[in-house]
């Protein structure tokens, strides 16, 4: 009887409940070697490669691209080949599956049969697999570009291509060793030279005449608020008729929904708002850089807001360093990378670090470790619109600063009034861990620092 193994999806992050399939590197019937890339998965934090835990034949795959797989459920099934390299018994890579999670709301047919929690017969128990940096003997394998279908690209680039509707096999690669880069994908998406499903130019030309003779599709009828009898038309409930279809949240946006709901249920938020007068600023001041500096000054003045709070144990941790989570808005959802050691960076260092984090977020190459561990947060939503806000404090942090859109206002001065530019500030804090006085002093420290010329 052949020896089979059911591979359960390991925890790809810090307790992430699920992940989304980006692209399989194999298909059913293929033979795969130990530690070769099995699939690229998108989590709330990154696109990572899942290596094969065994060498052998692929018997079953859990779903297709875009399907959500719950951590601890079947990802793939293999028929182990004893003549190929296998991981030694007892060799653990350090990642574990944890307890089972609830099944996804709309599972794909391919994953309707969940693997048993324990091994039976000739089936081996799954010992866990490290993803992204897999411990293999004494070597650590980090994420790298892998050739799938003759195209060499990083998992994040493949995810970007899928999102933009770009066929990687038709993209001109400019990266090292013929690797397709994110810039190559963006360029192809912009000029439309590699759309998914579009035929090559040579194949399109002979059919041009036939296409021209085909009748044009009938135009969709114009919407009207009146019925054919001229009476107002009643709108049916969404359950009766709907033009749009429910869309399952995935990846970053899925995690954002969970995190916001968790924060709403745990934190006791209170928000203070005021304006910072920046009339004295000299030319060349970086708004984000100045906001970061002001937060650092305020954290040193009132350490209680640069802290973590454990509501279950009722413990507070004050941090000597200031690591600021910078909110970055993307089409996929909200990212909050950490600006590490902001208290020792100068203005140039802050700008360079923020630019680096933004680029890594945009091309989805940011390490998962850079999306956790910050001690306080900053949202500069004013670069778009809005004056004041009630930003959400995400545990274990206890405070978040939000900066609105700058404006000019009339300010009383000696002998009359002047037009001064101000930045609206909103500070939300967890009232379980901070007092109103501490929050007010924190906000005043920020305002005083922002009032300085440079």
Short mmCIF file of N, CA and C in Angstrom, two decimals, residues 222-394:
data_model
loop_
_atom_site.label_atom_id
_atom_site.label_comp_id
_atom_site.label_asym_id
_atom_site.label_seq_id
_atom_site.Cartn_x
_atom_site.Cartn_y
_atom_site.Cartn_z
N UNK A 222 -31.29 51.60 -21.23
CA UNK A 222 -31.01 52.66 -20.27
C UNK A 222 -31.87 52.48 -19.03
N UNK A 223 -31.29 52.78 -17.86
CA UNK A 223 -32.04 52.67 -16.62
C UNK A 223 -33.03 53.81 -16.51
N UNK A 224 -34.15 53.52 -15.91
CA UNK A 224 -35.19 54.54 -15.76
C UNK A 224 -35.85 54.39 -14.40
N UNK A 225 -36.30 55.50 -13.84
CA UNK A 225 -37.01 55.48 -12.57
C UNK A 225 -38.50 55.25 -12.78
N UNK A 226 -38.95 55.15 -14.05
CA UNK A 226 -40.37 54.99 -14.38
C UNK A 226 -40.60 53.64 -15.05
N UNK A 227 -41.77 53.08 -14.83
CA UNK A 227 -42.15 51.84 -15.49
C UNK A 227 -42.66 52.16 -16.89
N UNK A 228 -43.00 51.11 -17.68
CA UNK A 228 -43.49 51.35 -19.04
C UNK A 228 -44.81 52.11 -19.05
N UNK A 229 -45.54 52.02 -17.96
CA UNK A 229 -46.80 52.76 -17.88
C UNK A 229 -46.60 54.20 -17.41
N UNK A 230 -45.35 54.57 -17.12
CA UNK A 230 -45.07 55.94 -16.71
C UNK A 230 -45.16 56.17 -15.22
N UNK A 231 -45.34 55.10 -14.45
CA UNK A 231 -45.44 55.26 -13.01
C UNK A 231 -44.07 55.02 -12.36
N UNK A 232 -43.85 55.62 -11.17
CA UNK A 232 -42.57 55.40 -10.47
C UNK A 232 -42.34 53.91 -10.24
N UNK A 233 -41.11 53.49 -10.48
CA UNK A 233 -40.76 52.08 -10.34
C UNK A 233 -40.27 51.81 -8.92
N UNK A 234 -40.78 50.75 -8.31
CA UNK A 234 -40.36 50.41 -6.96
C UNK A 234 -39.10 49.55 -7.02
N UNK A 235 -38.21 49.80 -6.08
CA UNK A 235 -36.97 49.03 -6.00
C UNK A 235 -37.20 47.77 -5.19
N UNK A 236 -36.76 46.64 -5.75
CA UNK A 236 -36.94 45.37 -5.04
C UNK A 236 -35.86 45.20 -3.98
N UNK A 237 -36.17 44.48 -2.93
CA UNK A 237 -35.15 44.22 -1.89
C UNK A 237 -33.96 43.50 -2.50
N UNK A 238 -32.77 43.69 -1.92
CA UNK A 238 -31.56 43.04 -2.46
C UNK A 238 -31.70 41.53 -2.57
N UNK A 239 -32.51 40.92 -1.68
CA UNK A 239 -32.66 39.46 -1.74
C UNK A 239 -33.47 39.00 -2.93
N UNK A 240 -34.24 39.91 -3.54
CA UNK A 240 -35.07 39.56 -4.69
C UNK A 240 -34.30 39.71 -5.99
N UNK A 241 -33.66 40.85 -6.16
CA UNK A 241 -32.88 41.10 -7.37
C UNK A 241 -31.72 42.01 -7.03
N UNK A 242 -30.55 41.66 -7.50
CA UNK A 242 -29.36 42.48 -7.24
C UNK A 242 -28.43 42.40 -8.44
N UNK A 243 -27.92 43.54 -8.87
CA UNK A 243 -27.01 43.55 -10.01
C UNK A 243 -25.60 43.18 -9.59
N UNK A 244 -25.24 43.49 -8.34
CA UNK A 244 -23.92 43.14 -7.83
C UNK A 244 -23.97 41.84 -7.05
N UNK A 245 -22.82 41.20 -6.91
CA UNK A 245 -22.75 39.94 -6.18
C UNK A 245 -21.86 40.11 -4.96
N UNK A 246 -22.16 39.42 -3.86
CA UNK A 246 -21.28 39.49 -2.68
C UNK A 246 -19.87 39.06 -3.03
N UNK A 247 -18.90 39.78 -2.51
CA UNK A 247 -17.50 39.48 -2.78
C UNK A 247 -16.82 39.10 -1.48
N UNK A 248 -16.21 37.94 -1.47
CA UNK A 248 -15.52 37.49 -0.26
C UNK A 248 -14.24 38.30 -0.07
N UNK A 249 -14.07 38.85 1.12
CA UNK A 249 -12.86 39.61 1.41
C UNK A 249 -11.67 38.67 1.49
N UNK A 250 -10.53 39.12 0.97
CA UNK A 250 -9.33 38.29 0.94
C UNK A 250 -8.12 39.10 1.35
N UNK A 251 -7.10 38.39 1.77
CA UNK A 251 -5.81 39.00 2.03
C UNK A 251 -5.86 40.13 3.04
N UNK A 252 -5.30 41.27 2.65
CA UNK A 252 -5.15 42.41 3.55
C UNK A 252 -6.50 42.95 3.99
N UNK A 253 -7.44 43.06 3.06
CA UNK A 253 -8.75 43.62 3.41
C UNK A 253 -9.51 42.67 4.36
N UNK A 254 -9.31 41.40 4.20
CA UNK A 254 -9.94 40.42 5.09
C UNK A 254 -9.40 40.57 6.51
N UNK A 255 -8.07 40.71 6.61
CA UNK A 255 -7.46 40.88 7.92
C UNK A 255 -7.85 42.22 8.55
N UNK A 256 -7.97 43.26 7.72
CA UNK A 256 -8.37 44.57 8.23
C UNK A 256 -9.74 44.48 8.90
N UNK A 257 -10.66 43.75 8.29
CA UNK A 257 -11.99 43.61 8.86
C UNK A 257 -11.92 42.94 10.23
N UNK A 258 -11.09 41.91 10.35
CA UNK A 258 -10.95 41.22 11.63
C UNK A 258 -10.32 42.12 12.69
N UNK A 259 -9.24 42.81 12.30
CA UNK A 259 -8.51 43.64 13.27
C UNK A 259 -9.39 44.78 13.77
N UNK A 260 -10.12 45.42 12.86
CA UNK A 260 -10.97 46.54 13.28
C UNK A 260 -12.09 46.07 14.20
N UNK A 261 -12.68 44.91 13.90
CA UNK A 261 -13.74 44.39 14.75
C UNK A 261 -13.19 44.03 16.12
N UNK A 262 -11.99 43.45 16.15
CA UNK A 262 -11.37 43.09 17.42
C UNK A 262 -11.07 44.34 18.25
N UNK A 263 -10.54 45.37 17.59
CA UNK A 263 -10.23 46.61 18.29
C UNK A 263 -11.49 47.26 18.85
N UNK A 264 -12.56 47.23 18.06
CA UNK A 264 -13.82 47.83 18.49
C UNK A 264 -14.39 47.14 19.73
N UNK A 265 -14.15 45.84 19.84
CA UNK A 265 -14.71 45.08 20.95
C UNK A 265 -13.87 45.18 22.22
N UNK A 266 -12.60 45.60 22.10
CA UNK A 266 -11.70 45.58 23.26
C UNK A 266 -11.35 46.95 23.81
N UNK A 267 -11.15 47.92 22.93
CA UNK A 267 -10.62 49.22 23.36
C UNK A 267 -11.73 50.13 23.88
N UNK A 268 -11.37 50.98 24.86
CA UNK A 268 -12.28 52.03 25.32
C UNK A 268 -11.73 53.35 24.76
N UNK A 269 -12.15 53.73 23.54
CA UNK A 269 -11.51 54.86 22.86
C UNK A 269 -12.07 56.22 23.29
N UNK A 270 -11.17 57.17 23.40
CA UNK A 270 -11.54 58.56 23.64
C UNK A 270 -10.67 59.43 22.75
N UNK A 271 -11.26 60.43 22.11
CA UNK A 271 -10.53 61.24 21.14
C UNK A 271 -10.48 62.70 21.56
N UNK A 272 -9.27 63.28 21.48
CA UNK A 272 -9.07 64.71 21.67
C UNK A 272 -8.65 65.30 20.34
N UNK A 273 -9.07 66.53 20.07
CA UNK A 273 -8.72 67.18 18.80
C UNK A 273 -8.31 68.62 19.05
N UNK A 274 -7.36 69.09 18.26
CA UNK A 274 -6.91 70.48 18.35
C UNK A 274 -6.15 70.82 17.07
N UNK A 275 -5.78 72.08 16.91
CA UNK A 275 -5.04 72.53 15.73
C UNK A 275 -3.62 72.90 16.12
N UNK A 276 -2.67 72.52 15.26
CA UNK A 276 -1.27 72.92 15.44
C UNK A 276 -0.97 74.05 14.48
N UNK A 277 -0.55 75.19 15.02
CA UNK A 277 -0.23 76.36 14.20
C UNK A 277 1.18 76.21 13.63
N UNK A 278 1.29 76.12 12.29
CA UNK A 278 2.61 75.94 11.66
C UNK A 278 3.01 77.17 10.86
N UNK A 279 2.48 78.33 11.27
CA UNK A 279 2.75 79.59 10.56
C UNK A 279 4.25 79.91 10.54
N UNK A 280 4.97 79.49 11.57
CA UNK A 280 6.39 79.84 11.68
C UNK A 280 7.31 78.93 10.87
N UNK A 281 6.76 77.91 10.23
CA UNK A 281 7.61 76.95 9.50
C UNK A 281 8.42 77.63 8.40
N UNK A 282 9.68 77.24 8.32
CA UNK A 282 10.53 77.70 7.23
C UNK A 282 10.29 76.82 6.00
N UNK A 283 10.61 77.32 4.81
CA UNK A 283 10.42 76.50 3.60
C UNK A 283 11.22 75.20 3.67
N UNK A 284 10.65 74.15 3.11
CA UNK A 284 11.36 72.87 3.05
C UNK A 284 11.01 71.90 4.15
N UNK A 285 10.11 72.27 5.04
CA UNK A 285 9.71 71.34 6.10
C UNK A 285 8.87 70.20 5.52
N UNK A 286 9.19 68.97 5.91
CA UNK A 286 8.44 67.78 5.50
C UNK A 286 7.34 67.55 6.53
N UNK A 287 6.08 67.61 6.09
CA UNK A 287 4.97 67.50 7.04
C UNK A 287 5.01 66.18 7.80
N UNK A 288 5.17 65.08 7.06
CA UNK A 288 5.19 63.78 7.73
C UNK A 288 6.39 63.67 8.67
N UNK A 289 7.52 64.17 8.23
CA UNK A 289 8.71 64.16 9.08
C UNK A 289 8.52 64.96 10.35
N UNK A 290 7.87 66.11 10.24
CA UNK A 290 7.62 66.92 11.42
C UNK A 290 6.61 66.25 12.36
N UNK A 291 5.61 65.58 11.78
CA UNK A 291 4.64 64.86 12.61
C UNK A 291 5.32 63.73 13.38
N UNK A 292 6.23 63.02 12.71
CA UNK A 292 6.97 61.95 13.37
C UNK A 292 7.80 62.52 14.52
N UNK A 293 8.49 63.63 14.26
CA UNK A 293 9.32 64.23 15.31
C UNK A 293 8.46 64.68 16.48
N UNK A 294 7.30 65.27 16.18
CA UNK A 294 6.42 65.74 17.25
C UNK A 294 5.91 64.58 18.10
N UNK A 295 5.62 63.44 17.46
CA UNK A 295 5.18 62.25 18.22
C UNK A 295 6.31 61.77 19.13
N UNK A 296 7.54 61.76 18.61
CA UNK A 296 8.68 61.34 19.42
C UNK A 296 8.83 62.24 20.64
N UNK A 297 8.75 63.55 20.42
CA UNK A 297 8.86 64.50 21.54
C UNK A 297 7.75 64.26 22.56
N UNK A 298 6.53 64.04 22.06
CA UNK A 298 5.39 63.82 22.96
C UNK A 298 5.55 62.52 23.73
N UNK A 299 6.09 61.47 23.08
CA UNK A 299 6.30 60.19 23.75
C UNK A 299 7.31 60.33 24.89
N UNK A 300 8.32 61.15 24.68
CA UNK A 300 9.31 61.36 25.74
C UNK A 300 8.72 62.19 26.87
N UNK A 301 7.81 63.09 26.51
CA UNK A 301 7.17 63.93 27.53
C UNK A 301 6.15 63.15 28.34
N UNK A 302 5.35 62.32 27.63
CA UNK A 302 4.29 61.53 28.28
C UNK A 302 4.45 60.07 27.83
N UNK A 303 5.31 59.30 28.48
CA UNK A 303 5.57 57.91 28.06
C UNK A 303 4.34 57.01 28.11
N UNK A 304 3.31 57.42 28.84
CA UNK A 304 2.15 56.54 29.01
C UNK A 304 1.46 56.21 27.70
N UNK A 305 1.62 57.05 26.67
CA UNK A 305 0.95 56.79 25.39
C UNK A 305 1.83 55.99 24.43
N UNK A 306 3.11 55.85 24.77
CA UNK A 306 4.00 55.01 23.96
C UNK A 306 4.12 53.66 24.66
N UNK A 307 3.02 52.94 24.66
CA UNK A 307 2.94 51.74 25.49
C UNK A 307 2.04 50.68 24.87
N UNK A 308 2.12 49.47 25.43
CA UNK A 308 1.20 48.38 25.12
C UNK A 308 0.40 48.08 26.37
N UNK A 309 -0.83 47.65 26.16
CA UNK A 309 -1.71 47.32 27.29
C UNK A 309 -2.34 45.96 27.06
N UNK A 310 -2.29 45.12 28.09
CA UNK A 310 -2.91 43.80 28.06
C UNK A 310 -4.16 43.86 28.92
N UNK A 311 -5.32 43.88 28.25
CA UNK A 311 -6.57 44.01 28.97
C UNK A 311 -6.96 42.80 29.77
N UNK A 312 -6.45 41.63 29.40
CA UNK A 312 -6.77 40.41 30.14
C UNK A 312 -5.99 40.34 31.45
N UNK A 313 -4.71 40.68 31.38
CA UNK A 313 -3.86 40.61 32.58
C UNK A 313 -3.79 41.95 33.30
N UNK A 314 -4.32 43.01 32.67
CA UNK A 314 -4.27 44.36 33.22
C UNK A 314 -2.83 44.77 33.52
N UNK A 315 -1.99 44.60 32.49
CA UNK A 315 -0.58 45.01 32.60
C UNK A 315 -0.26 46.02 31.51
N UNK A 316 0.67 46.90 31.81
CA UNK A 316 1.08 47.94 30.86
C UNK A 316 2.58 47.86 30.65
N UNK A 317 3.01 48.00 29.40
CA UNK A 317 4.44 47.97 29.07
C UNK A 317 4.82 49.30 28.45
N UNK A 318 5.67 50.07 29.14
CA UNK A 318 6.18 51.33 28.59
C UNK A 318 7.44 51.04 27.79
N UNK A 319 7.54 51.64 26.61
CA UNK A 319 8.66 51.34 25.72
C UNK A 319 9.70 52.46 25.73
N UNK A 320 10.98 52.08 25.82
CA UNK A 320 12.04 53.10 25.77
C UNK A 320 12.26 53.64 24.36
N UNK A 321 11.97 52.83 23.34
CA UNK A 321 12.12 53.26 21.94
C UNK A 321 10.75 53.66 21.38
N UNK A 322 10.77 54.44 20.30
CA UNK A 322 9.53 54.86 19.65
C UNK A 322 9.48 54.25 18.26
N UNK A 323 8.64 53.25 18.09
CA UNK A 323 8.42 52.62 16.78
C UNK A 323 7.01 53.02 16.33
N UNK A 324 6.93 53.81 15.26
CA UNK A 324 5.66 54.38 14.84
C UNK A 324 5.08 53.59 13.67
N UNK A 325 3.86 53.11 13.83
CA UNK A 325 3.15 52.46 12.74
C UNK A 325 2.58 53.52 11.80
N UNK A 326 3.04 53.53 10.56
CA UNK A 326 2.61 54.53 9.57
C UNK A 326 1.51 53.92 8.70
N UNK A 327 0.30 54.42 8.79
CA UNK A 327 -0.81 53.89 8.00
C UNK A 327 -0.60 54.20 6.51
N UNK A 328 -0.67 53.16 5.69
CA UNK A 328 -0.49 53.30 4.24
C UNK A 328 -1.73 52.73 3.55
N UNK A 329 -2.43 53.58 2.82
CA UNK A 329 -3.66 53.15 2.14
C UNK A 329 -3.33 52.58 0.76
N UNK A 330 -3.88 51.41 0.44
CA UNK A 330 -3.70 50.80 -0.88
C UNK A 330 -5.03 50.29 -1.38
N UNK A 331 -5.07 49.91 -2.67
CA UNK A 331 -6.30 49.34 -3.23
C UNK A 331 -6.66 48.02 -2.56
N UNK A 332 -5.66 47.31 -2.05
CA UNK A 332 -5.89 46.02 -1.41
C UNK A 332 -6.39 46.16 0.02
N UNK A 333 -6.18 47.33 0.61
CA UNK A 333 -6.56 47.52 2.01
C UNK A 333 -5.51 48.32 2.75
N UNK A 334 -5.61 48.33 4.06
CA UNK A 334 -4.74 49.14 4.90
C UNK A 334 -3.53 48.35 5.38
N UNK A 335 -2.34 48.92 5.15
CA UNK A 335 -1.10 48.39 5.70
C UNK A 335 -0.61 49.37 6.77
N UNK A 336 0.05 48.82 7.81
CA UNK A 336 0.65 49.69 8.83
C UNK A 336 2.07 49.20 9.10
N UNK A 337 3.02 49.58 8.23
CA UNK A 337 4.42 49.20 8.47
C UNK A 337 5.00 50.02 9.62
N UNK A 338 6.00 49.47 10.26
CA UNK A 338 6.60 50.11 11.43
C UNK A 338 7.82 50.91 11.06
N UNK A 339 7.83 52.18 11.44
CA UNK A 339 9.01 53.04 11.33
C UNK A 339 9.82 52.82 12.60
N UNK A 340 10.85 51.99 12.51
CA UNK A 340 11.60 51.58 13.68
C UNK A 340 12.52 52.69 14.18
N UNK A 341 12.66 52.76 15.50
CA UNK A 341 13.60 53.67 16.16
C UNK A 341 13.47 55.11 15.65
N UNK A 342 12.25 55.57 15.57
CA UNK A 342 12.02 56.94 15.09
C UNK A 342 12.67 57.97 16.00
N UNK A 343 12.89 57.60 17.24
CA UNK A 343 13.47 58.55 18.20
C UNK A 343 14.95 58.81 17.97
N UNK A 344 15.61 58.03 17.12
CA UNK A 344 17.03 58.27 16.84
C UNK A 344 17.27 58.65 15.38
N UNK A 345 16.21 58.81 14.60
CA UNK A 345 16.35 59.19 13.20
C UNK A 345 16.26 60.70 13.04
N UNK A 346 17.09 61.25 12.13
CA UNK A 346 16.94 62.67 11.80
C UNK A 346 15.90 62.80 10.69
N UNK A 347 15.64 64.03 10.25
CA UNK A 347 14.60 64.27 9.26
C UNK A 347 14.84 63.48 7.98
N UNK A 348 16.09 63.45 7.53
CA UNK A 348 16.41 62.72 6.30
C UNK A 348 16.21 61.22 6.49
N UNK A 349 16.63 60.71 7.64
CA UNK A 349 16.47 59.29 7.90
C UNK A 349 15.01 58.88 7.96
N UNK A 350 14.16 59.75 8.53
CA UNK A 350 12.73 59.48 8.59
C UNK A 350 12.14 59.40 7.18
N UNK A 351 12.48 60.38 6.34
CA UNK A 351 11.94 60.41 4.98
C UNK A 351 12.39 59.19 4.19
N UNK A 352 13.67 58.83 4.28
CA UNK A 352 14.18 57.67 3.54
C UNK A 352 13.50 56.39 4.00
N UNK A 353 13.30 56.25 5.31
CA UNK A 353 12.67 55.04 5.85
C UNK A 353 11.21 54.95 5.41
N UNK A 354 10.50 56.07 5.43
CA UNK A 354 9.09 56.07 5.02
C UNK A 354 8.97 55.74 3.53
N UNK A 355 9.85 56.32 2.71
CA UNK A 355 9.82 56.03 1.28
C UNK A 355 10.08 54.55 1.01
N UNK A 356 11.04 53.98 1.76
CA UNK A 356 11.34 52.56 1.59
C UNK A 356 10.15 51.70 1.96
N UNK A 357 9.52 52.01 3.08
CA UNK A 357 8.36 51.23 3.52
C UNK A 357 7.22 51.34 2.52
N UNK A 358 7.01 52.54 1.97
CA UNK A 358 5.92 52.72 1.02
C UNK A 358 6.15 51.90 -0.25
N UNK A 359 7.37 51.90 -0.75
CA UNK A 359 7.69 51.11 -1.94
C UNK A 359 7.49 49.62 -1.67
N UNK A 360 7.94 49.17 -0.51
CA UNK A 360 7.80 47.75 -0.18
C UNK A 360 6.33 47.36 -0.03
N UNK A 361 5.51 48.28 0.47
CA UNK A 361 4.08 47.99 0.58
C UNK A 361 3.45 47.92 -0.80
N UNK A 362 3.80 48.85 -1.67
CA UNK A 362 3.20 48.89 -3.00
C UNK A 362 3.52 47.66 -3.83
N UNK A 363 4.75 47.17 -3.72
CA UNK A 363 5.09 45.98 -4.53
C UNK A 363 4.98 44.68 -3.72
N UNK A 364 4.42 44.78 -2.52
CA UNK A 364 4.14 43.63 -1.65
C UNK A 364 5.40 42.83 -1.33
N UNK A 365 6.52 43.53 -1.18
CA UNK A 365 7.75 42.85 -0.82
C UNK A 365 8.12 43.09 0.64
N UNK A 366 7.28 43.78 1.39
CA UNK A 366 7.62 44.11 2.77
C UNK A 366 7.58 42.87 3.64
N UNK A 367 8.60 42.65 4.46
CA UNK A 367 8.60 41.48 5.35
C UNK A 367 7.47 41.57 6.37
N UNK A 368 6.92 40.42 6.73
CA UNK A 368 5.83 40.40 7.71
C UNK A 368 6.27 41.00 9.04
N UNK A 369 7.57 40.87 9.37
CA UNK A 369 8.07 41.40 10.64
C UNK A 369 7.98 42.92 10.70
N UNK A 370 7.93 43.58 9.53
CA UNK A 370 7.86 45.05 9.51
C UNK A 370 6.44 45.55 9.69
N UNK A 371 5.47 44.66 9.78
CA UNK A 371 4.07 45.06 9.92
C UNK A 371 3.54 44.84 11.33
N UNK A 372 4.45 44.57 12.26
CA UNK A 372 4.04 44.33 13.65
C UNK A 372 5.02 45.01 14.59
N UNK A 373 4.61 45.11 15.86
CA UNK A 373 5.54 45.55 16.89
C UNK A 373 5.66 47.04 17.08
N UNK A 374 4.86 47.86 16.40
CA UNK A 374 4.98 49.31 16.61
C UNK A 374 4.37 49.68 17.95
N UNK A 375 4.81 50.82 18.49
CA UNK A 375 4.40 51.21 19.84
C UNK A 375 3.34 52.31 19.84
N UNK A 376 3.15 52.98 18.74
CA UNK A 376 2.13 54.02 18.59
C UNK A 376 1.91 54.21 17.08
N UNK A 377 0.79 54.78 16.67
CA UNK A 377 0.47 54.84 15.24
C UNK A 377 0.23 56.27 14.78
N UNK A 378 0.41 56.48 13.46
CA UNK A 378 0.17 57.77 12.82
C UNK A 378 -0.61 57.55 11.53
N UNK A 379 -1.70 58.30 11.36
CA UNK A 379 -2.47 58.30 10.12
C UNK A 379 -2.49 59.73 9.57
N UNK A 380 -1.87 59.91 8.42
CA UNK A 380 -1.83 61.24 7.79
C UNK A 380 -2.89 61.30 6.70
N UNK A 381 -4.16 61.14 7.10
CA UNK A 381 -5.24 61.09 6.12
C UNK A 381 -5.47 62.44 5.45
N UNK A 382 -4.95 63.50 6.04
CA UNK A 382 -5.17 64.84 5.48
C UNK A 382 -4.55 65.06 4.12
N UNK A 383 -3.68 64.15 3.69
CA UNK A 383 -3.11 64.27 2.35
C UNK A 383 -4.19 64.06 1.29
N UNK A 384 -5.32 63.49 1.70
CA UNK A 384 -6.45 63.32 0.78
C UNK A 384 -7.54 64.35 1.06
N UNK A 385 -8.13 64.27 2.23
CA UNK A 385 -9.19 65.20 2.61
C UNK A 385 -9.55 64.93 4.06
N UNK A 386 -10.33 65.83 4.64
CA UNK A 386 -10.80 65.63 6.01
C UNK A 386 -10.05 66.49 7.00
N UNK A 387 -10.75 66.87 8.06
CA UNK A 387 -10.15 67.75 9.07
C UNK A 387 -9.87 66.98 10.36
N UNK A 388 -10.89 66.46 10.99
CA UNK A 388 -10.72 65.70 12.23
C UNK A 388 -11.24 64.28 12.03
N UNK A 389 -10.84 63.37 12.92
CA UNK A 389 -11.24 61.98 12.78
C UNK A 389 -11.27 61.33 14.16
N UNK A 390 -11.77 60.11 14.20
CA UNK A 390 -11.71 59.28 15.40
C UNK A 390 -10.97 58.00 15.03
N UNK A 391 -9.65 58.08 14.84
CA UNK A 391 -8.89 56.90 14.39
C UNK A 391 -8.99 55.77 15.40
N UNK A 392 -8.80 54.55 14.89
CA UNK A 392 -8.98 53.34 15.70
C UNK A 392 -7.66 52.90 16.33
N UNK A 393 -7.67 52.72 17.64
CA UNK A 393 -6.52 52.18 18.36
C UNK A 393 -6.54 50.67 18.24
N UNK A 394 -5.45 50.10 17.72
CA UNK A 394 -5.35 48.65 17.56
C UNK A 394 -4.50 48.07 18.68
#
